[in-house]
Coordinates of C-alpha atoms in Angstrom, one line a residue:
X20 CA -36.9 -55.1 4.8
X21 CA -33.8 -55.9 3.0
X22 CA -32.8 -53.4 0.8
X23 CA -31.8 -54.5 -2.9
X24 CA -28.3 -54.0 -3.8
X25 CA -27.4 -53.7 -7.6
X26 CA -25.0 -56.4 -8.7
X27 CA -21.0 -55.4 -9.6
X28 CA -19.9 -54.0 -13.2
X29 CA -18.7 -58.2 -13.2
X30 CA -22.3 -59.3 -12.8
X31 CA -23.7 -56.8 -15.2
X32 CA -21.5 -57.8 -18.3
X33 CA -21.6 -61.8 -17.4
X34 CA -25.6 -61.1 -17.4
X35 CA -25.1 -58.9 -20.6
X36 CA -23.2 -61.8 -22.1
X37 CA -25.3 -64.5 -21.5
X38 CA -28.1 -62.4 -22.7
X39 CA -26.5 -61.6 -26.1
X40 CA -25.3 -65.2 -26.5
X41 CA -29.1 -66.1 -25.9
X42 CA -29.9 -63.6 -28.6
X43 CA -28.3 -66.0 -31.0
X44 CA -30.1 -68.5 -31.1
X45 CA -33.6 -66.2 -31.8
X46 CA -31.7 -63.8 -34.1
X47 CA -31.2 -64.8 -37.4
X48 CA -27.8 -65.0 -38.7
X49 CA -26.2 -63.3 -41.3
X50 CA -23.2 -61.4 -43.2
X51 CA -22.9 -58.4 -45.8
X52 CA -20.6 -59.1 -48.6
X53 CA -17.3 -57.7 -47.5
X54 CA -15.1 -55.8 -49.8
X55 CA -11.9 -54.1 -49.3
X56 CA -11.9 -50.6 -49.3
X57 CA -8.4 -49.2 -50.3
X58 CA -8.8 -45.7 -48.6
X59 CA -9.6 -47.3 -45.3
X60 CA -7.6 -50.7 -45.9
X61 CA -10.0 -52.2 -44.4
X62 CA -13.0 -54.5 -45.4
X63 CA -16.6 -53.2 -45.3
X64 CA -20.0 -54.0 -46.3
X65 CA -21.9 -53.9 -49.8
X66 CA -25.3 -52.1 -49.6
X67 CA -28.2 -54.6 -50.5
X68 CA -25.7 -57.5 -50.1
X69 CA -26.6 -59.1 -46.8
X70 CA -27.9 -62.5 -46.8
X71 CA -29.0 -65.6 -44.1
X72 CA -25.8 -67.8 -43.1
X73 CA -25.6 -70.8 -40.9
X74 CA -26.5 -70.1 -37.4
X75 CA -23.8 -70.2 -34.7
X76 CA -25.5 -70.0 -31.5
X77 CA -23.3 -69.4 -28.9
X78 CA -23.8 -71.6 -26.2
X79 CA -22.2 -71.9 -22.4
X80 CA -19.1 -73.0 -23.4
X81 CA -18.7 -69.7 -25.3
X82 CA -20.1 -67.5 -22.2
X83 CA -17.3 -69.0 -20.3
X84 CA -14.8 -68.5 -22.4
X85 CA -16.0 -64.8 -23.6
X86 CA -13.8 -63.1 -21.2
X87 CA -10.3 -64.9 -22.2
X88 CA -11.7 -63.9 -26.0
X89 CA -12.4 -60.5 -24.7
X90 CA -8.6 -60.5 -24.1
X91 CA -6.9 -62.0 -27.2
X92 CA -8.3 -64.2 -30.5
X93 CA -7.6 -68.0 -29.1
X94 CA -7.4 -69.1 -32.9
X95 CA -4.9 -66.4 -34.3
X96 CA -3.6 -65.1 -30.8
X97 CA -4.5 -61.5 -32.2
X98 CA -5.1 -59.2 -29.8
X99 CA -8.3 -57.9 -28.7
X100 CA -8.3 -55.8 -24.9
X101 CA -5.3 -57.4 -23.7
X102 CA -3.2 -54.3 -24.7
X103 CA -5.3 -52.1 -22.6
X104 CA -5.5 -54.2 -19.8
X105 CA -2.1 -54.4 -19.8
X106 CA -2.1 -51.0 -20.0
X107 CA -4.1 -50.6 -16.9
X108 CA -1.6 -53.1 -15.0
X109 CA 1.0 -50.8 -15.6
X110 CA -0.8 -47.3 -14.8
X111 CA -1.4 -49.0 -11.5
X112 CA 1.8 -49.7 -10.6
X113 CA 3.4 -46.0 -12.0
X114 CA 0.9 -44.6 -9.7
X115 CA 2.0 -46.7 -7.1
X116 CA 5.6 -46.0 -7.2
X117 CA 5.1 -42.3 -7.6
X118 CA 2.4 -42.2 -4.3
X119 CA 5.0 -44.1 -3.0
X120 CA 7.5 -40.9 -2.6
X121 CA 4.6 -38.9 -0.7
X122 CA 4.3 -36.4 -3.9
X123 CA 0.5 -36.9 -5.2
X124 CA -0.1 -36.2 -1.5
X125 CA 2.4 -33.3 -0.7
X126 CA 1.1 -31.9 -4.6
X127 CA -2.6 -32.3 -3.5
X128 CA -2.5 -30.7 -0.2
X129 CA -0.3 -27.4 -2.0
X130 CA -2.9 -27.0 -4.7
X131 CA -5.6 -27.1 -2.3
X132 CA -3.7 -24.6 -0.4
X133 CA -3.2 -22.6 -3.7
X134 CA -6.6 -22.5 -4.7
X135 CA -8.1 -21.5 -1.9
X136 CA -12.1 -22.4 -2.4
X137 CA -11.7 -21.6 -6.1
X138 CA -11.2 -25.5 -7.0
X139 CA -14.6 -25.3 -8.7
X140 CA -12.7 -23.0 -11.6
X141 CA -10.7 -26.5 -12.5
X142 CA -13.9 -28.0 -13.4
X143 CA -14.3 -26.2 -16.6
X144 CA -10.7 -25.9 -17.5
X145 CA -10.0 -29.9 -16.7
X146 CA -13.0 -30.4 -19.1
X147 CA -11.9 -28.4 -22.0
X148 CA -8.9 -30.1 -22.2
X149 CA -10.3 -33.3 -21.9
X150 CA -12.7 -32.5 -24.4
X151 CA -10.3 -31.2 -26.6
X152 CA -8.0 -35.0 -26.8
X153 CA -11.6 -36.1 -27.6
X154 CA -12.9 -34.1 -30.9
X155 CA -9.3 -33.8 -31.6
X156 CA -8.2 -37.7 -31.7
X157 CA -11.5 -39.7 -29.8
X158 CA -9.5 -39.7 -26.3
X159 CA -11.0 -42.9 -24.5
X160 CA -8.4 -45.6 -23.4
X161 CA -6.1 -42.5 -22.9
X162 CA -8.3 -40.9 -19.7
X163 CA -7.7 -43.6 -17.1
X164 CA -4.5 -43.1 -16.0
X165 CA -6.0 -39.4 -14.9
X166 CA -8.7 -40.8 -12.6
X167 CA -6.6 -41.4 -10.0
X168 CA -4.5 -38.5 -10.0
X169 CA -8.0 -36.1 -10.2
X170 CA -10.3 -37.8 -8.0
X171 CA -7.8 -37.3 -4.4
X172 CA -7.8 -33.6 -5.8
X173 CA -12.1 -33.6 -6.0
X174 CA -12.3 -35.3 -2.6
X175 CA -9.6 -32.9 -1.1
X176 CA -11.6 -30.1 -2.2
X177 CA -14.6 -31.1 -1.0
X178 CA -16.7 -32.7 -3.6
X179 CA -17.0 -36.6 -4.2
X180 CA -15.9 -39.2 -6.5
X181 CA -18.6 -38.8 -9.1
X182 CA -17.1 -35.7 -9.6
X183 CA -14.0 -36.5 -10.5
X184 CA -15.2 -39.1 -12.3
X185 CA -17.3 -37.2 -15.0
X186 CA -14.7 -33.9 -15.2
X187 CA -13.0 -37.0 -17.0
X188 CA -15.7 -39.1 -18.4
X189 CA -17.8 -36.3 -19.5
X190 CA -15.1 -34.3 -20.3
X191 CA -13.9 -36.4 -22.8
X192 CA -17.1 -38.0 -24.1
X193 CA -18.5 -34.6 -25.2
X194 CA -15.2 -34.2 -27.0
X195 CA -15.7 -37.8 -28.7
X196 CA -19.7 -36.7 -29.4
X197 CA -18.3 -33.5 -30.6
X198 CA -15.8 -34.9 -33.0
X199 CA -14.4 -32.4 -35.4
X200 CA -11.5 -33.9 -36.9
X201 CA -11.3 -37.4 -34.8
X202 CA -9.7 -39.8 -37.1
X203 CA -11.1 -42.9 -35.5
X204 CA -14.5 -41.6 -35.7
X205 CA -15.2 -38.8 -38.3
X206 CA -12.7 -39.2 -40.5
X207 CA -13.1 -42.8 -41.2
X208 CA -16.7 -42.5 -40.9
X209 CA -16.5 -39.7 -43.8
X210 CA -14.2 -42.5 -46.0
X211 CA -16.3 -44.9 -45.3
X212 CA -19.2 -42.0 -46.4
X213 CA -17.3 -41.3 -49.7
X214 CA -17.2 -37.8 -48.7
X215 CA -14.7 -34.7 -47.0
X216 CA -14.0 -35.5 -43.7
X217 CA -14.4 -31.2 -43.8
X218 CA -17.9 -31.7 -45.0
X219 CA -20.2 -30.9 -41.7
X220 CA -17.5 -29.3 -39.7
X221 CA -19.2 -26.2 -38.6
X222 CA -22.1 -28.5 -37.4
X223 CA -20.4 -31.1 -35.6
X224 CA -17.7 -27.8 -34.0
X225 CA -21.6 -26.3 -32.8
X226 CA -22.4 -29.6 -31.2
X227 CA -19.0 -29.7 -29.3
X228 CA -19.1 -25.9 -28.1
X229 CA -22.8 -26.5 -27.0
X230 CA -22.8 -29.9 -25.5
X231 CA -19.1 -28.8 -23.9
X232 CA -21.3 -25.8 -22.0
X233 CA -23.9 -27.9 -21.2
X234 CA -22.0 -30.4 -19.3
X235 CA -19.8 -27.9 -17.5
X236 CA -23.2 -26.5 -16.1
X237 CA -24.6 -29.8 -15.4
X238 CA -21.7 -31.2 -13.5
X239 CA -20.6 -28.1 -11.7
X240 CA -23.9 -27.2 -10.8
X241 CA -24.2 -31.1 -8.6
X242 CA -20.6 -30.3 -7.6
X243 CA -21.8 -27.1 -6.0
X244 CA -24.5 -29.0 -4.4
X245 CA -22.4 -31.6 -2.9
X246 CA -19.6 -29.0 -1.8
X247 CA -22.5 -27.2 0.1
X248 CA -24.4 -30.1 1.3
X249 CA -22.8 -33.6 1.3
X250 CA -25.7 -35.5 2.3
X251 CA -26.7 -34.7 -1.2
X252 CA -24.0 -36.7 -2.9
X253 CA -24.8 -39.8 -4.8
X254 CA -22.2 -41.7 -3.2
X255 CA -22.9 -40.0 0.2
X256 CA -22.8 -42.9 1.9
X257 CA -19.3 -44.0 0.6
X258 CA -18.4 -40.2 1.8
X259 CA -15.8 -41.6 4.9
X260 CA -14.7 -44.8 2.8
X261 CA -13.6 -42.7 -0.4
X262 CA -12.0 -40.1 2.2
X263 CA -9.7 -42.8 3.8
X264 CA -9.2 -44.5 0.0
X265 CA -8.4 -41.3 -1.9
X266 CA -6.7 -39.3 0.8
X267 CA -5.2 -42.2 2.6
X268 CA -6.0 -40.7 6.3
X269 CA -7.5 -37.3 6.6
X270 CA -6.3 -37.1 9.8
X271 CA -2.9 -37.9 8.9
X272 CA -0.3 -34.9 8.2
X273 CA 0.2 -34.1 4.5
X274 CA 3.9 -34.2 3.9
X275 CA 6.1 -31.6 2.9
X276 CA 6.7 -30.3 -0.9
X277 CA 10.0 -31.0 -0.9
X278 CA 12.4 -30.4 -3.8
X279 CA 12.7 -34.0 -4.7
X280 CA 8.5 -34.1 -4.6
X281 CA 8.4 -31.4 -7.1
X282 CA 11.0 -33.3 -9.1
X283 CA 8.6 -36.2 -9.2
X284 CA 5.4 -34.4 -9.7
X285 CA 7.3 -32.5 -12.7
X286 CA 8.5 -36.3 -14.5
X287 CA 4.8 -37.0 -13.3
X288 CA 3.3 -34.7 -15.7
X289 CA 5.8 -34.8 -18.5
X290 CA 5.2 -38.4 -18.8
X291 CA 1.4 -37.9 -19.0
X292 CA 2.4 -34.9 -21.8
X293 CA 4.6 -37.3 -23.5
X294 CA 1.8 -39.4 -23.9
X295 CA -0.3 -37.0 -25.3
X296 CA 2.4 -36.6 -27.9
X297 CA 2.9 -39.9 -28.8
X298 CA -0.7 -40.9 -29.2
X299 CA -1.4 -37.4 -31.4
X300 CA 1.7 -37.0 -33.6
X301 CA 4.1 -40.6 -33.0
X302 CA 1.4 -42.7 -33.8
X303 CA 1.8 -44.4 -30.1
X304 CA -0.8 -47.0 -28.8
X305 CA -0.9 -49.5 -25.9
X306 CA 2.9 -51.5 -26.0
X307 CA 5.0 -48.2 -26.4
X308 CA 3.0 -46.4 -23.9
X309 CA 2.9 -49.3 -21.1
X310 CA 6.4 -49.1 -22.0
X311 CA 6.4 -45.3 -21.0
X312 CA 5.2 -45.6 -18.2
X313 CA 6.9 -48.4 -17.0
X314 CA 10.6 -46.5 -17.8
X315 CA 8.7 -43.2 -16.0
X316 CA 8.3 -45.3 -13.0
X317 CA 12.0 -47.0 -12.6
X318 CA 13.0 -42.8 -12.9
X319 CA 10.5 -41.9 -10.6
X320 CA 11.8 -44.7 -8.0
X321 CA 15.4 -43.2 -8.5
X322 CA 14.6 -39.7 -8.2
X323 CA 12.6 -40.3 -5.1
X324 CA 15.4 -42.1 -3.6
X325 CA 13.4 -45.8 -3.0
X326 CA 15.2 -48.5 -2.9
X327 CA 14.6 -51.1 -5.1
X328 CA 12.8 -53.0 -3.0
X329 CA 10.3 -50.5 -2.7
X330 CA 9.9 -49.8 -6.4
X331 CA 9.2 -53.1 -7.2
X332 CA 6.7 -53.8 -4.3
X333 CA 5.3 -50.0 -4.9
X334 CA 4.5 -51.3 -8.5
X335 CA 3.4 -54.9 -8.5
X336 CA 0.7 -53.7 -4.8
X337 CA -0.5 -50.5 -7.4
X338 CA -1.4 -53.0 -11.0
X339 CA -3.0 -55.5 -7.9
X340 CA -5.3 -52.4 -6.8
X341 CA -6.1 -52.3 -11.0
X342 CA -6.7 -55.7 -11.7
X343 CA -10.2 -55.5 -11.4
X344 CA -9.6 -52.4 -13.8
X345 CA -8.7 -55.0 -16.6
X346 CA -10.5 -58.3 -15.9
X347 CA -13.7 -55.2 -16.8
X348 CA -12.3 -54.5 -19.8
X349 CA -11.4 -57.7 -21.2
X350 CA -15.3 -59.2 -19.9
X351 CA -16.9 -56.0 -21.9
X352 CA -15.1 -56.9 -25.4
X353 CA -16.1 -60.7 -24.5
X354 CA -19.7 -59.7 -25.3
X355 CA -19.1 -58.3 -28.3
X356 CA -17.0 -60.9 -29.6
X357 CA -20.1 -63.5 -28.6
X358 CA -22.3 -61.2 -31.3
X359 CA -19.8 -61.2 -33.8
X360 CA -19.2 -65.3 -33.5
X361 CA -23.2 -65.6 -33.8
X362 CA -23.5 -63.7 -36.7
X363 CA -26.0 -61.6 -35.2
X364 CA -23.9 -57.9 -35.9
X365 CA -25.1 -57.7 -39.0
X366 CA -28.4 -59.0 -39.1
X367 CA -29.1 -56.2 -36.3
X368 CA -27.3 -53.3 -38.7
X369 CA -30.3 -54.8 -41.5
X370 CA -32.8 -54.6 -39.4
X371 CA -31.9 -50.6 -38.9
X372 CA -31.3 -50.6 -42.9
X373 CA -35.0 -51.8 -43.3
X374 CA -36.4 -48.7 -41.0
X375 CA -35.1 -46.4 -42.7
X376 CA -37.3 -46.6 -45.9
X377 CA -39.4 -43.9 -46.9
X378 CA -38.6 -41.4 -44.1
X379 CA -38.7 -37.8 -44.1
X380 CA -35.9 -36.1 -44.1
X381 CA -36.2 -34.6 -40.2
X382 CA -37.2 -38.1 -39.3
X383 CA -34.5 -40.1 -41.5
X384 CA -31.8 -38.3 -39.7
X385 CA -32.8 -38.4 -36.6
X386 CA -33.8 -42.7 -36.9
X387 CA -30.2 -42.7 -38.1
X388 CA -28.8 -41.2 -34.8
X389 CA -30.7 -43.8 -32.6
X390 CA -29.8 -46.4 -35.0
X391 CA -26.2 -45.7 -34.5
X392 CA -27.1 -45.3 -30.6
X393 CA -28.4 -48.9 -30.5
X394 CA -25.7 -50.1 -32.4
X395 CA -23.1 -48.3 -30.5
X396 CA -24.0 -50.1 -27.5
X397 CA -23.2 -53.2 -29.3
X398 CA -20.0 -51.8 -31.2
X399 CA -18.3 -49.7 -29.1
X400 CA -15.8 -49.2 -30.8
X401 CA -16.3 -46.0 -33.1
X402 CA -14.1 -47.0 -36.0
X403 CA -15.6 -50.6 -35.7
X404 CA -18.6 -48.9 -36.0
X405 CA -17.7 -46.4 -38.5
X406 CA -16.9 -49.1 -41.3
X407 CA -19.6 -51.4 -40.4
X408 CA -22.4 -48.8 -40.8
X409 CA -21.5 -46.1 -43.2
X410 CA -21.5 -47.6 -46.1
X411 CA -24.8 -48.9 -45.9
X412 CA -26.7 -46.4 -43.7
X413 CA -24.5 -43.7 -45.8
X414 CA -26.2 -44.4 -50.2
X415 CA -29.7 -44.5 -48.0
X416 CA -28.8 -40.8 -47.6
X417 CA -28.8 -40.0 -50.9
X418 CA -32.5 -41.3 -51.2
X419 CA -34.1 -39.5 -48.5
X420 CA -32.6 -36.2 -49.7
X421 CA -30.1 -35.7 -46.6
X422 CA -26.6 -34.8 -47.1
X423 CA -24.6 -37.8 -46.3
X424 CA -22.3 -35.4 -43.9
X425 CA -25.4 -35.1 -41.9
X426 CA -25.2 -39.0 -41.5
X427 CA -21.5 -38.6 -40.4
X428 CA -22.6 -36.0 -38.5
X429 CA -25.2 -38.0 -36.8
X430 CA -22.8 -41.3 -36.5
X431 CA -20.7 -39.6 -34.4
X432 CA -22.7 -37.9 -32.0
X433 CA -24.2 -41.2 -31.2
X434 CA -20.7 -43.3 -31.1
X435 CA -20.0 -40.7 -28.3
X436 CA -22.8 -42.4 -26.3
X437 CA -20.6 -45.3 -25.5
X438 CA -17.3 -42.9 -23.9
X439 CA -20.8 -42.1 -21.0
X440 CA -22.6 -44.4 -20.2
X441 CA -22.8 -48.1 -21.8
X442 CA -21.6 -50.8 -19.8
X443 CA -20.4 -52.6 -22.8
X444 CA -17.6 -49.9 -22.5
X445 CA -14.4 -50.8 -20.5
X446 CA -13.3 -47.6 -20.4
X447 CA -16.9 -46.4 -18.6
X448 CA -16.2 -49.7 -17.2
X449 CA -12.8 -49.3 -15.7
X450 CA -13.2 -45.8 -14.7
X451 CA -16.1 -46.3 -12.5
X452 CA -14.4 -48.9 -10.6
X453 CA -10.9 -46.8 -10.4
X454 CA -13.5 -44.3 -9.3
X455 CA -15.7 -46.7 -6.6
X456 CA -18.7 -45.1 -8.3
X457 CA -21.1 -48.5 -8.7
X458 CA -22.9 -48.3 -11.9
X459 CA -26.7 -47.8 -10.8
X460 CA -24.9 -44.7 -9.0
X461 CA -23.6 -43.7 -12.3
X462 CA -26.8 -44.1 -14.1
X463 CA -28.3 -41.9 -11.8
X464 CA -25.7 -38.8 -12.3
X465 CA -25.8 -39.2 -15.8
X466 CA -29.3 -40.2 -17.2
X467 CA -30.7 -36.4 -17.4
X468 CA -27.5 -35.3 -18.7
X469 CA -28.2 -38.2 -21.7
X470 CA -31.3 -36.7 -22.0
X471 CA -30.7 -33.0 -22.9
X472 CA -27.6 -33.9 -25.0
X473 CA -30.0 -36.5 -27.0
X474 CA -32.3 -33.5 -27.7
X475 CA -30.2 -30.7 -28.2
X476 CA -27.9 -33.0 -31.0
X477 CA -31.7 -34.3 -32.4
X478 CA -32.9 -30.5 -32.5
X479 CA -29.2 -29.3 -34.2
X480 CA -29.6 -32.5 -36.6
X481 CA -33.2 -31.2 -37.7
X482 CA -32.0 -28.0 -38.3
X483 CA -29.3 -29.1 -40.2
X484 CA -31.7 -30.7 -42.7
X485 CA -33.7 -27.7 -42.8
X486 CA -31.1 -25.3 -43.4
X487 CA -30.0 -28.4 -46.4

């Protein structure tokens, strides 16, 4: 019997587009009235204002050319993904350079040696941090440079891929569904709310700590199961591939820390903490930290004593291994940009404004969390998502006798969705394939933990409108 193989992250979004394109011709079309909202600078929706407009049904012509949208605006040359998949380009080629000098190997092999079967501790420290760049500043694009520097280190220790994978994914998507003081999700959200961004804090800072234990215990308890039993693993079968991806050759000796390797590994990590900086305090985003990276690779090339030959090949054979990385990314914003073109965004956002009528309070806020989780699959962008929503889900609020800081509340903890599982995402996207993990696989790891975050953030929601 032939078995049934699920179709690439390439196949899923093409079918996904063509789906969503089909949508437009059965979905009505229709607009909000847009009006500029000085505090955000940005336009946003009047409440009650939508209305029909001519259809644009998006046909094969605009399937095809999703993906080259996905990457830039054709018509103004604005830019939509390009910037991160340049991004990814880059990343693949630093990494490259820097494997290139034998350090990620020597470093690898020395922590293993360090830790000496206590690499399970890293689990929950690697995820608070992560979590922390996520409720801090919605870290999302930022994670992918880290998958493969973590995911050798999993393998090493003897765990898998999926692993490494969700110390990162998860990490940083409970941060991002935890958001206290995100200013891409919360705080825009709240502007858009007409409220504190403060308002809800103590909340949305019980949601983080929670959902933060909760997915230490879920993914640590599956890492413990694979460490003792590999067999068990969801990617068992990829078990010896992965091995010789990740690790190179297992059988090969690891090279020597050398002084020069530690050199690297130490303008490794700085250039990862000057990112950090540069995204949280500088104001950094895609060009000046491609542009980072490229500069960190040049001085990793000379510090590690390759010629230039070797940098140069080292960098263009590492963004070849990522190219898939960013032809995912650039397909994923395609299909959103084939909603937006049909006129179909905001007919679906009234549909979700027409359920909400006459709701109790328990069940207004909790139809406003899977509102925002439908959408979000949609609009994965959170501060897309943010302006587009709040102020017309936000005045409904008022209404059901909710505190609109519950709806902010509830906005983000769905918009965190996206950063773990939707394949609309190209960072989910783009890390599964850094990662090898195919997508079903993913689904499998990560459906229950969806589960029990979707009804511990419904049950903290509900009491949230108890407690008033």
């Amino acid at each position: 019997m032939t078995k049934i193989k699920f179709p690439s992250a390439y196949t899923i979004l093409m079918i996904l587009t063509v789906l969503m394109a089909a949508m437009t011709w059965v979905i009505p079309a229709g607009q909000y009235q847009m009006e500029k909202n000085e505090t955000l600078g940005r336009m946003v929706p009047q409440v009650g204002s939508y209305q029909t407009v001519e259809a644009n049904p998006q046909g094969i012509v605009e399937v095809l050319m999703a993906p080259i949208q996905g990457f830039y605006d054709p018509s103004s040359y604005a830019a939509r993904a390009v910037d991160v998949a340049l991004f990814v380009l880059v990343i693949g080629g630093f990494l490259a350079v820097v494997t290139r000098t034998g350090a990620i190997d020597a470093g690898i092999a020395g922590t293993m040696k360090r830790l000496g079967g206590r690499e399970k501790w890293m689990i929950p420290i690697l995820m608070g941090l992560f979590a922390m760049g996520g409720t801090v500043y919605g870290m999302a694009e930022e994670t992918i440079p880290f998958y493969a520097l973590l995911i050798p280190v999993m393998i090493a220790a003897g765990y898998d891929s999926i692993v490494g994978v969700a110390i990162i994914m998860v990490g940083a998507g409970i941060g991002c569904l935890g958001s206290t003081i995100n200013p891409f999700a919360t705080v825009i959200a709240s502007n858009a709310a007409e409220i504190n961004f403060m308002e809800g804090i103590i909340l949305r800072a019980i949601i983080l700590a929670l959902g933060w234990i909760v997915c230490v215990v879920y993914v640590m308890r599956y890492a413990d199961k694979v460490k003792h039993d590999p067999s068990a693993s969801i990617v068992a079968h990829q078990k010896d591939d992965n091995e010789r991806h990740f690790l190179h050759s297992k059988e090969q000796q690891a090279p020597e820390l050398t002084g020069t390797r530690k050199t690297v590994l130490a303008i490794f990590g700085l250039t990862f903490a000057v990112m950090m900086w540069g995204v949280s305090v500088a104001g950094w985003w895609m060009a000046e930290l491609s542009a980072l990276f490229i500069g960190s690779s040049i001085i990793v090339g000379f510090v590690g004593r390759l010629s230039e030959v070797e940098i140069t090949d080292s960098f263009v054979d590492g963004a070849r291994d990522l190219l898939g990385v960013a032809l995912i990314i650039a397909i994923a914003r395609g299909l959103v940009v084939v909603m937006d073109n049909g006129n179909i965004t905001h007919t679906i956002l009234n549909y979700a404004e027409g359920l909400l009528g006459g709701l109790h309070e328990i069940a207004f806020i909790n139809a406003i969390y899977w509102i925002e989780a439908v959408l979000c699959l949609v609009v994965p962008s959170s501060s897309g998502l943010a302006v587009l929503s709040m102020p017309v889900l936000a005045p409904l609020a008022d209404f059901a006798g909710v505190g609109r800081e519950l709806v902010v509340t509830a906005f983000q903890s769905a918009s965190g969705l996206p950063n773990l599982v939707t394949p609309t995402s190209g960072v989910v996207m783009g890390g599964l394939a850094i990662g090898r993990v195919a997508y079903s696989s993913w689904l499998k790891f990560i459906g229950p933990l969806i589960g029990i975050l979707s009804v511990m953030v419904m049950a903290l929601l509900s009491l949230g409108v108890v407690l008033g």
